[in-house]
mmCIF file of C-alpha atoms in Angstrom:
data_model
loop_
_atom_site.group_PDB
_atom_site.id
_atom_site.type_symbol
_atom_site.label_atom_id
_atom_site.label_comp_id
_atom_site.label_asym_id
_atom_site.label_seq_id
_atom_site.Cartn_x
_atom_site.Cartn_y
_atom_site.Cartn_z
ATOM 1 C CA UNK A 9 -51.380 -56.339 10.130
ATOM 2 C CA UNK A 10 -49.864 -54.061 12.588
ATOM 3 C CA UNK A 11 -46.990 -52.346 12.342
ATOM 4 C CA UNK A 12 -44.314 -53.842 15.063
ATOM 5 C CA UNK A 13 -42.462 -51.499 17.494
ATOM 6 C CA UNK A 14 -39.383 -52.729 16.384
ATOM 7 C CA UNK A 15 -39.772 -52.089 12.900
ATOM 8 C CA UNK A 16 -41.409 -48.637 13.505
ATOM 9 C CA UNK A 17 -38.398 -47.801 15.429
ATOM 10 C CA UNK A 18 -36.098 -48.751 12.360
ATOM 11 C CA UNK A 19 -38.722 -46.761 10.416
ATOM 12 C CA UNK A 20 -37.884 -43.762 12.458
ATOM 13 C CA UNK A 21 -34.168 -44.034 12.884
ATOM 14 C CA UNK A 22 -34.116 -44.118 9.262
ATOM 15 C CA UNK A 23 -36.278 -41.261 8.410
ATOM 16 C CA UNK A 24 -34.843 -39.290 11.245
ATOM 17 C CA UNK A 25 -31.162 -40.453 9.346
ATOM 18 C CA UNK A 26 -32.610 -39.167 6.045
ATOM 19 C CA UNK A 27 -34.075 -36.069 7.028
ATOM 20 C CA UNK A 28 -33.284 -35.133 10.701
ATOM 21 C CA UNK A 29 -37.432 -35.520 11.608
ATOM 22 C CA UNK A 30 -37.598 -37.294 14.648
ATOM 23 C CA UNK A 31 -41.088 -39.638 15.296
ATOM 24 C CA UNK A 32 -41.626 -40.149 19.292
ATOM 25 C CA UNK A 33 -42.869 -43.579 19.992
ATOM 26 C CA UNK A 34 -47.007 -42.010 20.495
ATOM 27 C CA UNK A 35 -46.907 -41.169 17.015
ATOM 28 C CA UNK A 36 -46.657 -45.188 16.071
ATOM 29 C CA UNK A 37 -50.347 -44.828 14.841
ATOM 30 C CA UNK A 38 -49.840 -41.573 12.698
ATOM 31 C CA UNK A 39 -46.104 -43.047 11.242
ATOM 32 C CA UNK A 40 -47.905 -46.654 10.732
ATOM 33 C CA UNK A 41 -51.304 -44.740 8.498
ATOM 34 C CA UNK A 42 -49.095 -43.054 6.424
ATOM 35 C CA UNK A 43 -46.949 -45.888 5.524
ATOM 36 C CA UNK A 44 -49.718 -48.191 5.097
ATOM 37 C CA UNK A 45 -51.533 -45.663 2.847
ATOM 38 C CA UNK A 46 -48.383 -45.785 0.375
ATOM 39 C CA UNK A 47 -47.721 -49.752 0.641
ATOM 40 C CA UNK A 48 -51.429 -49.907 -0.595
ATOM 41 C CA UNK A 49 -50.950 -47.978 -3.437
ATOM 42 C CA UNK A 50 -47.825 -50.134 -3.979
ATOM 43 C CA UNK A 51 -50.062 -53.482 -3.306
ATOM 44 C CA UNK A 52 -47.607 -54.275 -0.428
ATOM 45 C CA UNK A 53 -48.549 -55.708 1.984
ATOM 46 C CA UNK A 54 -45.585 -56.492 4.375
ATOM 47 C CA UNK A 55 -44.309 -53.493 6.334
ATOM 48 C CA UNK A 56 -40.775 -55.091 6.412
ATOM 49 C CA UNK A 57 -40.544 -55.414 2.492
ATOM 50 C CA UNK A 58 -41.212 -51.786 2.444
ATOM 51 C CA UNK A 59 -38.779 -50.811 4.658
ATOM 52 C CA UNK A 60 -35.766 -53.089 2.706
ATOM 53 C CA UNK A 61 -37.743 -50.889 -0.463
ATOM 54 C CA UNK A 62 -36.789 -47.638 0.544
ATOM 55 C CA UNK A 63 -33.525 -48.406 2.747
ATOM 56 C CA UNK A 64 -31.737 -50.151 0.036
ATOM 57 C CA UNK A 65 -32.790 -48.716 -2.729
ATOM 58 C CA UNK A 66 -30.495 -46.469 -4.980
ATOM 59 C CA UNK A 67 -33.460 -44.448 -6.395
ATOM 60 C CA UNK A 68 -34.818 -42.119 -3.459
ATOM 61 C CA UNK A 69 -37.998 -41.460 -5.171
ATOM 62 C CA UNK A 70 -39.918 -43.705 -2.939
ATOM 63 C CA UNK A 71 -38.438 -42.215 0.313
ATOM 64 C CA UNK A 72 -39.415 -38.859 -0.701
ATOM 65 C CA UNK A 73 -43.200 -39.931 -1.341
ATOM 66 C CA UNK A 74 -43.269 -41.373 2.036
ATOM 67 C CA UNK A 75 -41.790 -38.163 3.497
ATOM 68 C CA UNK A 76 -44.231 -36.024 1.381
ATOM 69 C CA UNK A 77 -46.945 -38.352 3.451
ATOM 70 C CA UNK A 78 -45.962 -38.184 6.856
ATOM 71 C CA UNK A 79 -44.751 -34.092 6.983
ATOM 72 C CA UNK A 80 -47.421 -32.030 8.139
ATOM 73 C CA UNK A 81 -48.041 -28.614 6.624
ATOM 74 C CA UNK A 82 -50.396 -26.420 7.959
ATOM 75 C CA UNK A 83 -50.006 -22.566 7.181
ATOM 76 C CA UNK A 84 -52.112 -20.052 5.772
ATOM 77 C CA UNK A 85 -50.801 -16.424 4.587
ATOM 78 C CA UNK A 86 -49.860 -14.021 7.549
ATOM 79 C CA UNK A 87 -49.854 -16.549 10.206
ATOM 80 C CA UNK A 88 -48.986 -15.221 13.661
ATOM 81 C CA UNK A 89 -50.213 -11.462 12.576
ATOM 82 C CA UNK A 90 -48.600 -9.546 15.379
ATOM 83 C CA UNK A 91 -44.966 -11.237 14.958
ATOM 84 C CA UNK A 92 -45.408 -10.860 11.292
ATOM 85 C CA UNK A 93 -46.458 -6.601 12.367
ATOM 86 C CA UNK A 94 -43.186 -6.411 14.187
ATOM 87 C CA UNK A 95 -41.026 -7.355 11.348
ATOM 88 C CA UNK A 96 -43.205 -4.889 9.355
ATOM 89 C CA UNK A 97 -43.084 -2.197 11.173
ATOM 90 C CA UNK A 98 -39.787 -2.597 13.133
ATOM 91 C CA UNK A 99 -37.211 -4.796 12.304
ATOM 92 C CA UNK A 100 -37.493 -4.616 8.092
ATOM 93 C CA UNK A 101 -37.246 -0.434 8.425
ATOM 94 C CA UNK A 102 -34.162 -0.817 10.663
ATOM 95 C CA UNK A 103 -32.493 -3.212 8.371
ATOM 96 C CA UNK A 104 -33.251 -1.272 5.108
ATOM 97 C CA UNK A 105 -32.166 1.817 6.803
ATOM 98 C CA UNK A 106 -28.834 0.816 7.832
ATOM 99 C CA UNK A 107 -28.787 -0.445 3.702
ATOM 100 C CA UNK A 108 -29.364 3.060 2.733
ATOM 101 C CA UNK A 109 -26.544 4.470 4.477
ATOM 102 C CA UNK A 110 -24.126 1.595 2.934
ATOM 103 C CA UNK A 111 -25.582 2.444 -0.606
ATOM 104 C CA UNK A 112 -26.937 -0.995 -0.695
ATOM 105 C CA UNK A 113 -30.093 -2.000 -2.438
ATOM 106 C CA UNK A 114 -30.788 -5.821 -1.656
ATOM 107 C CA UNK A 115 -33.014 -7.814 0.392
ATOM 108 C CA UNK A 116 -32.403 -11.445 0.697
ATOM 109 C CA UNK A 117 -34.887 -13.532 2.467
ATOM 110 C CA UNK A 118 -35.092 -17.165 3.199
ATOM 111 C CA UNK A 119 -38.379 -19.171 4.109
ATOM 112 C CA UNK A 120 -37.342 -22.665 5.509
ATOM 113 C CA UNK A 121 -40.115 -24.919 5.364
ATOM 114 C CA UNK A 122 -42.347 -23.078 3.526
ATOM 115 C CA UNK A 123 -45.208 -25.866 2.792
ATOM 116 C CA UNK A 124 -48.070 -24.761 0.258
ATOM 117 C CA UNK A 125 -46.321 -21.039 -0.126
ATOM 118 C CA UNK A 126 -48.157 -18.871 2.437
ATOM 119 C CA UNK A 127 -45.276 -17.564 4.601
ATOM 120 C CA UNK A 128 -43.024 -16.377 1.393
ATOM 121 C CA UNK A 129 -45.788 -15.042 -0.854
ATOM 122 C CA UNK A 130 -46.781 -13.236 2.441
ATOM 123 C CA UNK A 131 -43.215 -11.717 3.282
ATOM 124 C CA UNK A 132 -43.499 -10.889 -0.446
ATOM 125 C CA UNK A 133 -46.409 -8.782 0.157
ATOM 126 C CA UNK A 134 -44.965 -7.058 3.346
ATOM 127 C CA UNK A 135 -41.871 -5.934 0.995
ATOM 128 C CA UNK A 136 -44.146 -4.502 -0.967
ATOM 129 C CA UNK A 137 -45.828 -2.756 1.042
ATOM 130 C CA UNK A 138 -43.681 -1.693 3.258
ATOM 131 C CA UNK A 139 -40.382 -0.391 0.986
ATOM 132 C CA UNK A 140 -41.142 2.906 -0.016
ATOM 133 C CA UNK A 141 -39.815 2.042 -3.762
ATOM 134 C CA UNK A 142 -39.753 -1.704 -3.817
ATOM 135 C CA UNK A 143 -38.816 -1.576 -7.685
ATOM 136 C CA UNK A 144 -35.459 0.184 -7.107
ATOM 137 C CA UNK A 145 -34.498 -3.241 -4.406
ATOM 138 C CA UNK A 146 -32.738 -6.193 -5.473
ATOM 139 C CA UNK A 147 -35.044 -8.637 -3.810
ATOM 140 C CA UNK A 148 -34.407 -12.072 -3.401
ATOM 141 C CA UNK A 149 -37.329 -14.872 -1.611
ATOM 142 C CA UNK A 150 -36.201 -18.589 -0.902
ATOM 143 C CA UNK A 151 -38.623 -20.440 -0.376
ATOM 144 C CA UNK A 152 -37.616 -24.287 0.881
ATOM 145 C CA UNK A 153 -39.022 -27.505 1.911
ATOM 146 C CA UNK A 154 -38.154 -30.872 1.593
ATOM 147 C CA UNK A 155 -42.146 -32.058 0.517
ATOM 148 C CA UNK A 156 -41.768 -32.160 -2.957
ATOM 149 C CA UNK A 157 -45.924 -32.316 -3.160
ATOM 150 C CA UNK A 158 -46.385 -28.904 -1.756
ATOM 151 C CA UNK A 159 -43.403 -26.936 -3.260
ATOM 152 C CA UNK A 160 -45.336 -27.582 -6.847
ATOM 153 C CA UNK A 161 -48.506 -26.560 -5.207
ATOM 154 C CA UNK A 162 -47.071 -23.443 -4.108
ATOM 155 C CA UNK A 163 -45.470 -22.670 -7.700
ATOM 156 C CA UNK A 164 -48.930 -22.695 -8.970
ATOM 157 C CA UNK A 165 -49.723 -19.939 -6.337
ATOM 158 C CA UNK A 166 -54.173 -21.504 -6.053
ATOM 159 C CA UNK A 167 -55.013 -20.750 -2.270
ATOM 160 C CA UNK A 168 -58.544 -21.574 -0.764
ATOM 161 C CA UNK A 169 -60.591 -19.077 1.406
ATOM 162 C CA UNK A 170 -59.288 -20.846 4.580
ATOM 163 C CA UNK A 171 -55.326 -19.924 3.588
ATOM 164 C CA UNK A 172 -56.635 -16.569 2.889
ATOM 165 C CA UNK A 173 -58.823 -16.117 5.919
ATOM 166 C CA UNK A 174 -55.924 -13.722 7.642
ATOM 167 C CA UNK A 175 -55.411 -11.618 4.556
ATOM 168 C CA UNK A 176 -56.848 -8.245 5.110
ATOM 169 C CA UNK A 177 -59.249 -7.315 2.231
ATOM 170 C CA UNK A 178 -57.250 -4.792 0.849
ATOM 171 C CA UNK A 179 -54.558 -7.089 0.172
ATOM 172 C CA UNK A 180 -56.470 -9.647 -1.192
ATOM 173 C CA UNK A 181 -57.877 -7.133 -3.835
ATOM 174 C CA UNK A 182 -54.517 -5.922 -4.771
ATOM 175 C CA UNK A 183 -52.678 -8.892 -4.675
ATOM 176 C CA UNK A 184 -54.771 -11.969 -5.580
ATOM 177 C CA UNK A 185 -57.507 -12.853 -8.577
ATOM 178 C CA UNK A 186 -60.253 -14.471 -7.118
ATOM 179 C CA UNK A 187 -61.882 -17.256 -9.412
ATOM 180 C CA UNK A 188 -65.242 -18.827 -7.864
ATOM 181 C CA UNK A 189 -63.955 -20.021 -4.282
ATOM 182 C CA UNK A 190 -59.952 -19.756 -5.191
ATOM 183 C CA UNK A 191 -57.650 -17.059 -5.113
ATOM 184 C CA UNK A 192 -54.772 -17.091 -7.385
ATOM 185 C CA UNK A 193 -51.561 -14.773 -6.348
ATOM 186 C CA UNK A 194 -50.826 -12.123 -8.483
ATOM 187 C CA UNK A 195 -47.679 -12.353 -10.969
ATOM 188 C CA UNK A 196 -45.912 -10.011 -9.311
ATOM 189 C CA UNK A 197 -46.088 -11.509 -6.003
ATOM 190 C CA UNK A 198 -45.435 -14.534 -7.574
ATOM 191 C CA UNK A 199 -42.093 -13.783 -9.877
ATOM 192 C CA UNK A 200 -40.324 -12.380 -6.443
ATOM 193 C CA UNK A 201 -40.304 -16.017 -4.718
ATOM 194 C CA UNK A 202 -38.086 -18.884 -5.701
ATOM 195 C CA UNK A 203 -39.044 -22.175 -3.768
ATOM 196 C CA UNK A 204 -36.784 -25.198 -3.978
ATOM 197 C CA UNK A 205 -36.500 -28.331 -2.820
ATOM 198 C CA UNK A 206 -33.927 -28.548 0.313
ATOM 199 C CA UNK A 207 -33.615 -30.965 3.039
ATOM 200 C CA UNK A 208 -32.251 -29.229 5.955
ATOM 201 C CA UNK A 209 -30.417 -31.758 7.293
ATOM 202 C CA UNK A 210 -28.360 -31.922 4.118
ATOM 203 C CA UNK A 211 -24.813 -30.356 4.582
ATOM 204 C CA UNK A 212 -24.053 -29.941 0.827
ATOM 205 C CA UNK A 213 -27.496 -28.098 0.210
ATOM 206 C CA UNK A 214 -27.391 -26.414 3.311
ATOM 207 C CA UNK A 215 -23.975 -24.598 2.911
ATOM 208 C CA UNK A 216 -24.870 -23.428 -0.381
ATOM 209 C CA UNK A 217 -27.539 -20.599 1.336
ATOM 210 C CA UNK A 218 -25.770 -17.844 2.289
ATOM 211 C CA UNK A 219 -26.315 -14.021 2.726
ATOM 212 C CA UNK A 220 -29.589 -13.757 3.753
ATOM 213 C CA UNK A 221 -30.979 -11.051 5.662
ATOM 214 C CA UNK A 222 -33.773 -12.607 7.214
ATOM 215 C CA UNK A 223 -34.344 -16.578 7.612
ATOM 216 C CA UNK A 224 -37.878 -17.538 8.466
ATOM 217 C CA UNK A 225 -38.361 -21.162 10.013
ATOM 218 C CA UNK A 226 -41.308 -20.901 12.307
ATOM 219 C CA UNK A 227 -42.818 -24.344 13.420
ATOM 220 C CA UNK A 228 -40.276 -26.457 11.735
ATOM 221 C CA UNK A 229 -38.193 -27.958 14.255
ATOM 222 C CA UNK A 230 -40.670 -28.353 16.588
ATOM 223 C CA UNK A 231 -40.022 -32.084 14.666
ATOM 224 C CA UNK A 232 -36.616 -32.003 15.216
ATOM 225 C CA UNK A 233 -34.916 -33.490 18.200
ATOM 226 C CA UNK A 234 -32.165 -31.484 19.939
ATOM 227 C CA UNK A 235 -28.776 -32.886 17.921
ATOM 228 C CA UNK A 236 -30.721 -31.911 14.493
ATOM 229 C CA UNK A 237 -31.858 -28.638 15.630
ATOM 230 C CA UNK A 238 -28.663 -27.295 16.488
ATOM 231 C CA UNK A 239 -27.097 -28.300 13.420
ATOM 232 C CA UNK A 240 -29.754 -26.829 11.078
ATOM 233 C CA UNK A 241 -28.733 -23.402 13.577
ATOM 234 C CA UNK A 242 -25.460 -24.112 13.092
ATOM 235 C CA UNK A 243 -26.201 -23.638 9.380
ATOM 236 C CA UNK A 244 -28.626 -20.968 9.774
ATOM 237 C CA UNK A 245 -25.788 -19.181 11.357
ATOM 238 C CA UNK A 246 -23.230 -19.623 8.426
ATOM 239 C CA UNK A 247 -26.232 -18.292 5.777
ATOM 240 C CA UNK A 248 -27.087 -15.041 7.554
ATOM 241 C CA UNK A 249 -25.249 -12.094 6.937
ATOM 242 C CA UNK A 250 -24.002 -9.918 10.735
ATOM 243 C CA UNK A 251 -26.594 -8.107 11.646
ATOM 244 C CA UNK A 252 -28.751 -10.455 9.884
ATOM 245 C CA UNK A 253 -32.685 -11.735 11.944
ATOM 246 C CA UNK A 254 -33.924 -15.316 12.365
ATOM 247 C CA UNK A 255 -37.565 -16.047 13.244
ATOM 248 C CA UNK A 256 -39.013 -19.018 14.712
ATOM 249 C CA UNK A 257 -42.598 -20.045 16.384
ATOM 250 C CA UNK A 258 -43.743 -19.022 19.642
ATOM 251 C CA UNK A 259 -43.082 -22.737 20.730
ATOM 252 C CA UNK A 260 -39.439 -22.441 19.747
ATOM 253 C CA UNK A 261 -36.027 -20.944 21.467
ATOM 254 C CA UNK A 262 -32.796 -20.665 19.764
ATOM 255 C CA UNK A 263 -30.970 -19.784 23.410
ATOM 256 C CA UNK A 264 -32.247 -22.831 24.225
ATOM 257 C CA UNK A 265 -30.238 -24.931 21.543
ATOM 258 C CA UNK A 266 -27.709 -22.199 20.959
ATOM 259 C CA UNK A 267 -25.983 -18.570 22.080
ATOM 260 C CA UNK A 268 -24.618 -18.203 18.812
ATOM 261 C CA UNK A 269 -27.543 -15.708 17.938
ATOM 262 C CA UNK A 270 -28.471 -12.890 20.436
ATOM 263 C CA UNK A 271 -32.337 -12.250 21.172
ATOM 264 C CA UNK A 272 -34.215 -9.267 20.735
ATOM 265 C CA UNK A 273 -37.505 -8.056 22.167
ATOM 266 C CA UNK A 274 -39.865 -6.140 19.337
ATOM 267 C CA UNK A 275 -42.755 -5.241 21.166
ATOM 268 C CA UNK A 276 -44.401 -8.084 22.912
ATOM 269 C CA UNK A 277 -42.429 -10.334 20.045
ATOM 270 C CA UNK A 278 -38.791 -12.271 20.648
ATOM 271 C CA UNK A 279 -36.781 -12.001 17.674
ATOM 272 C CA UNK A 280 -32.823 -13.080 17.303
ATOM 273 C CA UNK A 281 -29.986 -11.965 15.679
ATOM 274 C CA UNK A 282 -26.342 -12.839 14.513
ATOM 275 C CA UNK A 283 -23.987 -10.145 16.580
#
C-alpha cells in the first residue's frame, strides 16, 4: 500500500513540528521507505495507525526511531580539507592569540549535527595540533545531534577506512589504533569531546549552549526551511561569545537568512562572525 499525499504531508508537518526538518513533496518515496521499514518491524501495516502512534503518543521513543531513520548522515573526518586548513591555520591562531593577551586559557567549541563523530574528533585533532601547549587549555568539544543511533556510535569512537580516507597518515598513526580494517580513536582524542543528544529546534535545550568560541554546523540546515533556519541562528547567535566564528557548508549563507553575524573571507574560504 502506498503512502497517500495527504497523509505524507501530515507526516511532514509533524516531523517538521517536532524537529524543524522540512521533507519537500519529491522526497514522498524516501519519507514513505523509511516509514514503511519501521511499521514492518512494528508488523503495521496501515500508514495512518502509525501516524495516530507517534502523534498521540506520550512516550516519544517511537518518534525518535523514525527520525533516527529518515536523517541522513554522511561525514567522514576532515571533510572539506581546505575550510577545515583555514580555521587551522588562520582563524584558531587569531582567536587564541587575542586569549593570551586577556590571560585566558579556554576553548569552547560546539559541533551541531555531528552524526557518527567525524567533524568533533577532527576539530579535536586540529587543537592538538595546532596549540602550541594544548595541556595548559581548558578545552571544551560539544558534540550534538538529534539521531540518537549515531551519537552512541560516535561514543564508541570505531571508524571504517572510508571515514578515514581524508586523514593524513601521520595523523592516523598518532591518533587512531588500527584493528584489522577499523580504526579506533585514541583516548585522548576521545576524553576531549562530549556529544549529546539536542534537537535544534528545541528552545529549552537550545538556550542552555552558551559561550562557545566556535559553532560548527556545516550541511545541517540544508534540511531546514527558511523560518527554522533563522531561528536555530537566532540561537546560534545567543551561544557564541563576541568575537566568536560560525561555520557552515559551501551550500549554505547565513547573510542570506540573517545580518546578525558579519562574514569574513579566509583565503578562498567564507567564514562569519558575531561583531
Amino acid at each position: 500500500m502506498a503512502l497517500a499525499t495527504d497523509l505524507y504531508q501530515r507526516f511532514t508537518e509533524l516531523i517538521y513540528k517536532r524537529t524543524g526538518i522540512w521533507f519537500e513533496p519529491h522526497k514522498l518515496y524516501y519519507v514513505e521507505k523509511r516509514i514503511s521499514e519501521r511499521m514492518e518491524e512494528l508488523d503495521l501495516i496501515d500508514y495512518r495507525e502509525y501516524y495516530h502512534l507517534i502523534k498521540f503518543s506520550n512516550d516519544t521513543t517511537e518518534l525518535e526511531l523514525l527520525i533516527n531513520r529518515l536523517t541522513v548522515n554522511e561525514t567522514y573526518f576532515f571533510r572539506d580539507f581546505p575550510q577545515l586548513a583555514g580555521f587551522a591555520e588562520a582563524v584558531l591562531p587569531e582567536v587564541v592569540q587575542a586569549k593570551h593577551g586577556s590571560g585566558e586559557r579556554k576553548l569552547k567549541i560546539w559541533s551541531a549535527g555531528c552524526a557518527t563523530g567525524e567533524e568533533p574528533y577532527t576539530l579535536a585533532i586540529i587543537l592538538l595540533e595546532m596549540l602550541p601547549d594544548p595541556k595548559s587549555w581548558e578545552i571544551e568539544i560539544v558534540a550534538t545531534d538529534i539521531n540518537t543511533q549515531v551519537l552512541e556510535a560516535a561514543r564508541k569512537g570505531y571508524y571504517s577506512a572510508r571515514s578515514v580516507k581524508d586523514v593524513p597518515l601521520e595523523y592516523l598513526e598518532r591518533y587512531f589504533t588500527s584493528r584489522l580494517d577499523m580504526h579506533l580513536i585514541n583516548l585522548n582524542v576521545k576524553k576531549m569531546v562530549q556529544f549529546r543528544h539536542l534537537n535544534l529546534m528545541d528552545q529549552t535545550g537550545m538556550q542552555e549552549q552558551s559561550g562557545f568560541d566556535f559553532i560548527f554546523c556545516r550541511n545541517v540546515l540544508i534540511y531546514f526551511n527558511p523560518e527554522s533556519r533563522l531561528k536555530v541562528l537566532e540561537n546560534f547567535y545567543r551561544s557564541i561569545r563576541s568575537g566568536g566564528f560560525i561555520y557552515l557548508g559551501h551550500s549554505e549563507s547565513v547573510s542570506r537568512i540573517t545580518e546578525a553575524f558579519k562574514m569574513k573571507r579566509v583565503g578562498g574560504n567564507i567564514v562569519y562572525y558575531k561583531p
